[in-house]
JSON list of C-alpha atoms in Angstrom, two decimals:
[
{"chain": "A", "resi": 395, "resn": "MET", "atom": "CA", "xyz": [140.31, 66.33, 110.10]},
{"chain": "A", "resi": 396, "resn": "SER", "atom": "CA", "xyz": [140.11, 69.87, 108.91]},
{"chain": "A", "resi": 397, "resn": "GLY", "atom": "CA", "xyz": [143.25, 70.93, 110.77]},
{"chain": "A", "resi": 398, "resn": "LEU", "atom": "CA", "xyz": [141.41, 72.92, 113.46]},
{"chain": "A", "resi": 399, "resn": "GLN", "atom": "CA", "xyz": [142.65, 72.44, 116.98]},
{"chain": "A", "resi": 400, "resn": "PRO", "atom": "CA", "xyz": [140.72, 73.17, 120.16]},
{"chain": "A", "resi": 401, "resn": "PRO", "atom": "CA", "xyz": [141.78, 76.31, 122.05]},
{"chain": "A", "resi": 402, "resn": "GLN", "atom": "CA", "xyz": [145.08, 75.73, 123.85]},
{"chain": "A", "resi": 403, "resn": "GLY", "atom": "CA", "xyz": [144.91, 78.49, 126.42]},
{"chain": "A", "resi": 404, "resn": "PRO", "atom": "CA", "xyz": [143.02, 81.58, 127.54]},
{"chain": "A", "resi": 405, "resn": "GLY", "atom": "CA", "xyz": [142.42, 84.12, 124.82]},
{"chain": "A", "resi": 406, "resn": "GLN", "atom": "CA", "xyz": [143.11, 81.73, 121.94]},
{"chain": "A", "resi": 407, "resn": "GLN", "atom": "CA", "xyz": [140.43, 81.34, 119.32]},
{"chain": "A", "resi": 408, "resn": "SER", "atom": "CA", "xyz": [140.68, 78.56, 116.81]},
{"chain": "A", "resi": 409, "resn": "TRP", "atom": "CA", "xyz": [137.13, 77.40, 116.13]},
{"chain": "A", "resi": 410, "resn": "PRO", "atom": "CA", "xyz": [135.38, 79.26, 113.30]},
{"chain": "A", "resi": 411, "resn": "SER", "atom": "CA", "xyz": [132.41, 80.08, 115.54]},
{"chain": "A", "resi": 412, "resn": "GLU", "atom": "CA", "xyz": [134.77, 81.77, 118.00]},
{"chain": "A", "resi": 413, "resn": "GLN", "atom": "CA", "xyz": [136.51, 83.91, 115.42]},
{"chain": "A", "resi": 414, "resn": "PRO", "atom": "CA", "xyz": [135.66, 87.61, 115.40]},
{"chain": "A", "resi": 415, "resn": "ARG", "atom": "CA", "xyz": [133.25, 88.48, 112.63]},
{"chain": "A", "resi": 416, "resn": "HIS", "atom": "CA", "xyz": [134.77, 90.86, 110.13]},
{"chain": "A", "resi": 417, "resn": "THR", "atom": "CA", "xyz": [132.33, 92.12, 107.54]},
{"chain": "A", "resi": 418, "resn": "GLN", "atom": "CA", "xyz": [133.80, 93.89, 104.57]},
{"chain": "A", "resi": 419, "resn": "GLY", "atom": "CA", "xyz": [130.35, 95.19, 103.70]},
{"chain": "A", "resi": 420, "resn": "TRP", "atom": "CA", "xyz": [128.75, 95.00, 100.30]},
{"chain": "A", "resi": 421, "resn": "ALA", "atom": "CA", "xyz": [132.03, 94.73, 98.39]},
{"chain": "A", "resi": 422, "resn": "SER", "atom": "CA", "xyz": [132.96, 91.18, 99.41]},
{"chain": "A", "resi": 423, "resn": "ASN", "atom": "CA", "xyz": [129.54, 89.68, 100.08]},
{"chain": "A", "resi": 424, "resn": "PRO", "atom": "CA", "xyz": [126.47, 91.20, 98.45]},
{"chain": "A", "resi": 425, "resn": "TYR", "atom": "CA", "xyz": [124.21, 89.37, 100.94]},
{"chain": "A", "resi": 426, "resn": "ALA", "atom": "CA", "xyz": [125.97, 90.65, 104.07]},
{"chain": "A", "resi": 427, "resn": "ALA", "atom": "CA", "xyz": [124.51, 93.50, 106.05]},
{"chain": "A", "resi": 428, "resn": "PRO", "atom": "CA", "xyz": [126.61, 96.63, 105.61]},
{"chain": "A", "resi": 429, "resn": "VAL", "atom": "CA", "xyz": [128.74, 97.93, 108.48]},
{"chain": "A", "resi": 430, "resn": "TYR", "atom": "CA", "xyz": [127.67, 101.43, 109.45]},
{"chain": "A", "resi": 431, "resn": "PRO", "atom": "CA", "xyz": [130.16, 104.01, 110.71]},
{"chain": "A", "resi": 432, "resn": "GLY", "atom": "CA", "xyz": [130.11, 104.26, 114.47]},
{"chain": "A", "resi": 433, "resn": "SER", "atom": "CA", "xyz": [128.15, 101.02, 114.92]},
{"chain": "A", "resi": 434, "resn": "VAL", "atom": "CA", "xyz": [130.72, 98.27, 114.37]},
{"chain": "A", "resi": 435, "resn": "SER", "atom": "CA", "xyz": [130.06, 96.67, 117.74]},
{"chain": "A", "resi": 436, "resn": "GLY", "atom": "CA", "xyz": [126.92, 98.48, 118.84]},
{"chain": "A", "resi": 437, "resn": "PRO", "atom": "CA", "xyz": [123.31, 98.25, 117.77]},
{"chain": "A", "resi": 438, "resn": "VAL", "atom": "CA", "xyz": [122.17, 99.18, 114.28]},
{"chain": "A", "resi": 439, "resn": "PRO", "atom": "CA", "xyz": [121.35, 102.89, 114.12]},
{"chain": "A", "resi": 440, "resn": "PRO", "atom": "CA", "xyz": [117.63, 103.72, 113.84]},
{"chain": "A", "resi": 441, "resn": "TRP", "atom": "CA", "xyz": [118.01, 105.20, 110.35]},
{"chain": "A", "resi": 442, "resn": "ALA", "atom": "CA", "xyz": [119.58, 102.01, 108.96]},
{"chain": "A", "resi": 443, "resn": "PRO", "atom": "CA", "xyz": [117.74, 98.84, 107.91]},
{"chain": "A", "resi": 444, "resn": "LEU", "atom": "CA", "xyz": [117.78, 96.06, 110.51]},
{"chain": "A", "resi": 445, "resn": "TYR", "atom": "CA", "xyz": [118.63, 92.87, 108.64]},
{"chain": "A", "resi": 446, "resn": "GLY", "atom": "CA", "xyz": [117.45, 89.70, 110.39]},
{"chain": "A", "resi": 447, "resn": "ALA", "atom": "CA", "xyz": [115.04, 91.60, 112.64]},
{"chain": "A", "resi": 448, "resn": "SER", "atom": "CA", "xyz": [112.97, 89.56, 115.07]},
{"chain": "A", "resi": 449, "resn": "LEU", "atom": "CA", "xyz": [109.22, 90.04, 115.35]},
{"chain": "A", "resi": 450, "resn": "PRO", "atom": "CA", "xyz": [109.36, 92.37, 118.40]},
{"chain": "A", "resi": 451, "resn": "GLU", "atom": "CA", "xyz": [112.19, 94.41, 116.85]},
{"chain": "A", "resi": 452, "resn": "ALA", "atom": "CA", "xyz": [110.32, 94.78, 113.56]},
{"chain": "A", "resi": 453, "resn": "VAL", "atom": "CA", "xyz": [107.08, 95.88, 115.22]},
{"chain": "A", "resi": 454, "resn": "ALA", "atom": "CA", "xyz": [108.96, 98.34, 117.48]},
{"chain": "A", "resi": 455, "resn": "ARG", "atom": "CA", "xyz": [110.76, 99.88, 114.49]},
{"chain": "A", "resi": 456, "resn": "PHE", "atom": "CA", "xyz": [107.44, 99.98, 112.59]},
{"chain": "A", "resi": 457, "resn": "PHE", "atom": "CA", "xyz": [105.96, 102.32, 115.20]},
{"chain": "A", "resi": 458, "resn": "LYS", "atom": "CA", "xyz": [109.19, 104.24, 115.92]},
{"chain": "A", "resi": 459, "resn": "LYS", "atom": "CA", "xyz": [109.47, 105.14, 112.23]},
{"chain": "A", "resi": 460, "resn": "TYR", "atom": "CA", "xyz": [105.76, 105.96, 112.04]},
{"chain": "A", "resi": 461, "resn": "ALA", "atom": "CA", "xyz": [105.89, 108.42, 109.13]},
{"chain": "A", "resi": 462, "resn": "THR", "atom": "CA", "xyz": [109.50, 108.04, 107.97]},
{"chain": "A", "resi": 463, "resn": "PHE", "atom": "CA", "xyz": [109.49, 107.53, 104.21]},
{"chain": "A", "resi": 464, "resn": "SER", "atom": "CA", "xyz": [113.23, 108.04, 103.73]},
{"chain": "A", "resi": 465, "resn": "GLY", "atom": "CA", "xyz": [115.80, 105.33, 104.33]},
{"chain": "A", "resi": 466, "resn": "ARG", "atom": "CA", "xyz": [115.43, 101.60, 103.93]},
{"chain": "A", "resi": 467, "resn": "ALA", "atom": "CA", "xyz": [113.67, 98.66, 105.59]},
{"chain": "A", "resi": 468, "resn": "SER", "atom": "CA", "xyz": [114.88, 95.07, 105.46]},
{"chain": "A", "resi": 469, "resn": "ARG", "atom": "CA", "xyz": [112.72, 92.19, 104.29]},
{"chain": "A", "resi": 470, "resn": "SER", "atom": "CA", "xyz": [112.34, 90.93, 107.85]},
{"chain": "A", "resi": 471, "resn": "GLU", "atom": "CA", "xyz": [111.18, 94.37, 109.04]},
{"chain": "A", "resi": 472, "resn": "TYR", "atom": "CA", "xyz": [108.52, 94.46, 106.34]},
{"chain": "A", "resi": 473, "resn": "TRP", "atom": "CA", "xyz": [107.28, 90.86, 106.40]},
{"chain": "A", "resi": 474, "resn": "TRP", "atom": "CA", "xyz": [107.05, 90.54, 110.19]},
{"chain": "A", "resi": 475, "resn": "VAL", "atom": "CA", "xyz": [104.83, 93.61, 110.25]},
{"chain": "A", "resi": 476, "resn": "ALA", "atom": "CA", "xyz": [102.79, 92.25, 107.33]},
{"chain": "A", "resi": 477, "resn": "LEU", "atom": "CA", "xyz": [102.29, 88.99, 109.24]},
{"chain": "A", "resi": 478, "resn": "VAL", "atom": "CA", "xyz": [101.22, 90.77, 112.43]},
{"chain": "A", "resi": 479, "resn": "SER", "atom": "CA", "xyz": [98.76, 93.03, 110.61]},
{"chain": "A", "resi": 480, "resn": "GLY", "atom": "CA", "xyz": [97.35, 90.07, 108.66]},
{"chain": "A", "resi": 481, "resn": "VAL", "atom": "CA", "xyz": [96.81, 88.01, 111.81]},
{"chain": "A", "resi": 482, "resn": "LEU", "atom": "CA", "xyz": [95.30, 90.99, 113.62]},
{"chain": "A", "resi": 483, "resn": "SER", "atom": "CA", "xyz": [92.95, 91.59, 110.68]},
{"chain": "A", "resi": 484, "resn": "LEU", "atom": "CA", "xyz": [91.90, 87.93, 110.67]},
{"chain": "A", "resi": 485, "resn": "ILE", "atom": "CA", "xyz": [91.18, 87.99, 114.42]},
{"chain": "A", "resi": 486, "resn": "LEU", "atom": "CA", "xyz": [89.15, 91.21, 114.11]},
{"chain": "A", "resi": 487, "resn": "ASN", "atom": "CA", "xyz": [87.17, 89.79, 111.18]},
{"chain": "A", "resi": 488, "resn": "ILE", "atom": "CA", "xyz": [86.35, 86.62, 113.10]},
{"chain": "A", "resi": 489, "resn": "PHE", "atom": "CA", "xyz": [85.32, 88.70, 116.15]},
{"chain": "A", "resi": 490, "resn": "THR", "atom": "CA", "xyz": [83.14, 90.90, 113.94]},
{"chain": "A", "resi": 491, "resn": "LEU", "atom": "CA", "xyz": [81.43, 87.94, 112.27]},
{"chain": "A", "resi": 492, "resn": "VAL", "atom": "CA", "xyz": [80.86, 86.03, 115.50]},
{"chain": "A", "resi": 493, "resn": "GLY", "atom": "CA", "xyz": [79.73, 89.19, 117.30]},
{"chain": "A", "resi": 494, "resn": "GLY", "atom": "CA", "xyz": [77.37, 90.01, 114.46]},
{"chain": "A", "resi": 495, "resn": "SER", "atom": "CA", "xyz": [75.88, 86.53, 114.48]},
{"chain": "A", "resi": 496, "resn": "ALA", "atom": "CA", "xyz": [75.47, 86.31, 118.26]},
{"chain": "A", "resi": 497, "resn": "GLY", "atom": "CA", "xyz": [72.71, 88.89, 118.63]},
{"chain": "A", "resi": 498, "resn": "ALA", "atom": "CA", "xyz": [71.38, 88.95, 115.08]},
{"chain": "A", "resi": 499, "resn": "THR", "atom": "CA", "xyz": [67.67, 89.38, 114.49]},
{"chain": "A", "resi": 500, "resn": "LEU", "atom": "CA", "xyz": [65.47, 88.84, 111.48]},
{"chain": "A", "resi": 501, "resn": "ARG", "atom": "CA", "xyz": [63.20, 91.60, 110.19]},
{"chain": "A", "resi": 502, "resn": "PRO", "atom": "CA", "xyz": [59.72, 90.80, 108.89]},
{"chain": "A", "resi": 503, "resn": "ASP", "atom": "CA", "xyz": [60.89, 91.42, 105.31]},
{"chain": "A", "resi": 504, "resn": "GLY", "atom": "CA", "xyz": [63.58, 88.70, 105.66]},
{"chain": "A", "resi": 505, "resn": "THR", "atom": "CA", "xyz": [66.70, 90.87, 106.06]},
{"chain": "A", "resi": 506, "resn": "THR", "atom": "CA", "xyz": [69.10, 90.29, 108.90]},
{"chain": "A", "resi": 507, "resn": "VAL", "atom": "CA", "xyz": [70.09, 92.87, 111.50]},
{"chain": "A", "resi": 508, "resn": "PRO", "atom": "CA", "xyz": [73.57, 92.08, 112.90]},
{"chain": "A", "resi": 509, "resn": "GLY", "atom": "CA", "xyz": [74.16, 91.94, 116.63]},
{"chain": "A", "resi": 510, "resn": "PRO", "atom": "CA", "xyz": [75.96, 94.60, 118.68]},
{"chain": "A", "resi": 511, "resn": "GLY", "atom": "CA", "xyz": [79.31, 92.77, 118.40]},
{"chain": "A", "resi": 512, "resn": "TYR", "atom": "CA", "xyz": [79.34, 93.56, 114.68]},
{"chain": "A", "resi": 513, "resn": "ILE", "atom": "CA", "xyz": [79.34, 97.31, 115.29]},
{"chain": "A", "resi": 514, "resn": "ILE", "atom": "CA", "xyz": [82.06, 97.02, 117.95]},
{"chain": "A", "resi": 515, "resn": "GLY", "atom": "CA", "xyz": [84.24, 94.90, 115.65]},
{"chain": "A", "resi": 516, "resn": "LEU", "atom": "CA", "xyz": [83.67, 97.28, 112.77]},
{"chain": "A", "resi": 517, "resn": "ILE", "atom": "CA", "xyz": [84.64, 100.32, 114.86]},
{"chain": "A", "resi": 518, "resn": "LEU", "atom": "CA", "xyz": [87.79, 98.55, 116.13]},
{"chain": "A", "resi": 519, "resn": "SER", "atom": "CA", "xyz": [88.75, 97.58, 112.57]},
{"chain": "A", "resi": 520, "resn": "VAL", "atom": "CA", "xyz": [88.36, 101.14, 111.30]},
{"chain": "A", "resi": 521, "resn": "ILE", "atom": "CA", "xyz": [90.37, 102.60, 114.21]},
{"chain": "A", "resi": 522, "resn": "ILE", "atom": "CA", "xyz": [93.23, 100.12, 113.78]},
{"chain": "A", "resi": 523, "resn": "SER", "atom": "CA", "xyz": [93.23, 100.54, 110.00]},
{"chain": "A", "resi": 524, "resn": "LEU", "atom": "CA", "xyz": [93.47, 104.32, 110.32]},
{"chain": "A", "resi": 525, "resn": "ALA", "atom": "CA", "xyz": [96.22, 103.98, 112.93]},
{"chain": "A", "resi": 526, "resn": "ILE", "atom": "CA", "xyz": [98.47, 101.80, 110.76]},
{"chain": "A", "resi": 527, "resn": "ILE", "atom": "CA", "xyz": [97.86, 103.15, 107.26]},
{"chain": "A", "resi": 528, "resn": "VAL", "atom": "CA", "xyz": [100.66, 105.75, 107.37]},
{"chain": "A", "resi": 529, "resn": "PRO", "atom": "CA", "xyz": [103.35, 103.47, 108.88]},
{"chain": "A", "resi": 530, "resn": "SER", "atom": "CA", "xyz": [102.33, 100.68, 106.49]},
{"chain": "A", "resi": 531, "resn": "LEU", "atom": "CA", "xyz": [102.87, 102.96, 103.51]},
{"chain": "A", "resi": 532, "resn": "ALA", "atom": "CA", "xyz": [106.14, 104.20, 105.02]},
{"chain": "A", "resi": 533, "resn": "VAL", "atom": "CA", "xyz": [107.58, 100.71, 105.60]},
{"chain": "A", "resi": 534, "resn": "SER", "atom": "CA", "xyz": [106.54, 99.69, 102.07]},
{"chain": "A", "resi": 535, "resn": "VAL", "atom": "CA", "xyz": [108.34, 102.70, 100.58]},
{"chain": "A", "resi": 536, "resn": "ARG", "atom": "CA", "xyz": [111.44, 101.99, 102.70]},
{"chain": "A", "resi": 537, "resn": "ARG", "atom": "CA", "xyz": [111.33, 98.34, 101.59]},
{"chain": "A", "resi": 538, "resn": "LEU", "atom": "CA", "xyz": [111.28, 99.44, 97.94]},
{"chain": "A", "resi": 539, "resn": "HIS", "atom": "CA", "xyz": [114.27, 101.69, 98.68]},
{"chain": "A", "resi": 540, "resn": "ASP", "atom": "CA", "xyz": [116.19, 98.69, 100.03]},
{"chain": "A", "resi": 541, "resn": "ALA", "atom": "CA", "xyz": [115.58, 96.94, 96.71]},
{"chain": "A", "resi": 542, "resn": "ASN", "atom": "CA", "xyz": [116.92, 100.10, 95.00]},
{"chain": "A", "resi": 543, "resn": "MET", "atom": "CA", "xyz": [113.56, 101.29, 93.67]},
{"chain": "A", "resi": 544, "resn": "SER", "atom": "CA", "xyz": [111.84, 104.60, 94.03]},
{"chain": "A", "resi": 545, "resn": "GLY", "atom": "CA", "xyz": [109.08, 104.76, 96.61]},
{"chain": "A", "resi": 546, "resn": "TRP", "atom": "CA", "xyz": [106.81, 106.14, 93.91]},
{"chain": "A", "resi": 547, "resn": "MET", "atom": "CA", "xyz": [106.75, 102.62, 92.44]},
{"chain": "A", "resi": 548, "resn": "TYR", "atom": "CA", "xyz": [104.23, 101.80, 95.16]},
{"chain": "A", "resi": 549, "resn": "LEU", "atom": "CA", "xyz": [101.64, 103.68, 93.11]},
{"chain": "A", "resi": 550, "resn": "LEU", "atom": "CA", "xyz": [101.62, 100.66, 90.79]},
{"chain": "A", "resi": 551, "resn": "VAL", "atom": "CA", "xyz": [99.28, 99.10, 93.33]},
{"chain": "A", "resi": 552, "resn": "LEU", "atom": "CA", "xyz": [96.57, 101.28, 91.75]},
{"chain": "A", "resi": 553, "resn": "VAL", "atom": "CA", "xyz": [96.86, 99.41, 88.43]},
{"chain": "A", "resi": 554, "resn": "PRO", "atom": "CA", "xyz": [94.13, 96.76, 88.41]},
{"chain": "A", "resi": 555, "resn": "LEU", "atom": "CA", "xyz": [95.19, 93.09, 88.64]},
{"chain": "A", "resi": 556, "resn": "VAL", "atom": "CA", "xyz": [98.83, 93.48, 87.58]},
{"chain": "A", "resi": 557, "resn": "GLY", "atom": "CA", "xyz": [99.85, 96.30, 89.94]},
{"chain": "A", "resi": 558, "resn": "PRO", "atom": "CA", "xyz": [99.43, 94.50, 93.29]},
{"chain": "A", "resi": 559, "resn": "ILE", "atom": "CA", "xyz": [101.24, 91.44, 91.94]},
{"chain": "A", "resi": 560, "resn": "LEU", "atom": "CA", "xyz": [104.17, 93.57, 90.75]},
{"chain": "A", "resi": 561, "resn": "ILE", "atom": "CA", "xyz": [104.38, 95.36, 94.10]},
{"chain": "A", "resi": 562, "resn": "LEU", "atom": "CA", "xyz": [104.36, 92.01, 95.92]},
{"chain": "A", "resi": 563, "resn": "VAL", "atom": "CA", "xyz": [107.26, 90.84, 93.75]},
{"chain": "A", "resi": 564, "resn": "PHE", "atom": "CA", "xyz": [109.17, 94.09, 94.31]},
{"chain": "A", "resi": 565, "resn": "LEU", "atom": "CA", "xyz": [108.67, 93.93, 98.09]},
{"chain": "A", "resi": 566, "resn": "ALA", "atom": "CA", "xyz": [109.97, 90.35, 98.17]},
{"chain": "A", "resi": 567, "resn": "GLN", "atom": "CA", "xyz": [113.23, 91.21, 96.39]},
{"chain": "A", "resi": 568, "resn": "GLY", "atom": "CA", "xyz": [116.46, 91.14, 98.31]},
{"chain": "A", "resi": 569, "resn": "PRO", "atom": "CA", "xyz": [118.54, 94.16, 99.30]},
{"chain": "A", "resi": 570, "resn": "ARG", "atom": "CA", "xyz": [120.74, 95.80, 96.71]},
{"chain": "A", "resi": 571, "resn": "PRO", "atom": "CA", "xyz": [123.89, 97.74, 97.56]},
{"chain": "A", "resi": 572, "resn": "GLU", "atom": "CA", "xyz": [122.78, 100.61, 95.34]},
{"chain": "A", "resi": 573, "resn": "GLY", "atom": "CA", "xyz": [119.85, 101.14, 97.72]},
{"chain": "A", "resi": 574, "resn": "GLN", "atom": "CA", "xyz": [122.21, 102.88, 100.14]},
{"chain": "A", "resi": 575, "resn": "ARG", "atom": "CA", "xyz": [121.60, 106.06, 98.13]},
{"chain": "A", "resi": 576, "resn": "PHE", "atom": "CA", "xyz": [118.27, 106.35, 100.00]},
{"chain": "A", "resi": 577, "resn": "ASP", "atom": "CA", "xyz": [119.92, 106.39, 103.44]},
{"chain": "A", "resi": 578, "resn": "ARG", "atom": "CA", "xyz": [119.73, 109.64, 105.39]},
{"chain": "A", "resi": 579, "resn": "PRO", "atom": "CA", "xyz": [122.03, 109.14, 108.40]},
{"chain": "A", "resi": 580, "resn": "THR", "atom": "CA", "xyz": [121.09, 111.09, 111.48]},
{"chain": "A", "resi": 581, "resn": "TRP", "atom": "CA", "xyz": [123.77, 111.27, 114.11]}
]
């Protein structure tokens, strides 16, 4: 046995899962989420990265921090939003293609005229793309900050072929303690 005994009475804690969690922050464990002043037992403040965010939490923070380029975003905050936007884009593309095929006609010269569903899908895609372009850039910049990189590094995406691959690698990197320099606490 490992020497652990079951709790003997009320208030006693002997199992590791029942022990209070004490995080020393970045100093003792570089993979642990930092403890923020004033939030030891409460929720993570809105200006801080939310490590281990669930899908609804990540999407909510994505829209709450619509144009916030300062601070940091955890990997889960970034990748959940990337998954949701990718799935939404796929659904809209399928709708646009099916809607365009449903009422398509053929001109006498052999060209195809898409159906009315194509125009509706195209308009929806443009509206959604315009609505999420600013928060997408903001969460990408905050994600780079969490990896201790300048947000200006995102401009590498403009370099053909190599740039998008580099940005993908940078966005996938883990958090670095030095990235706290980008935090701007608001109380």
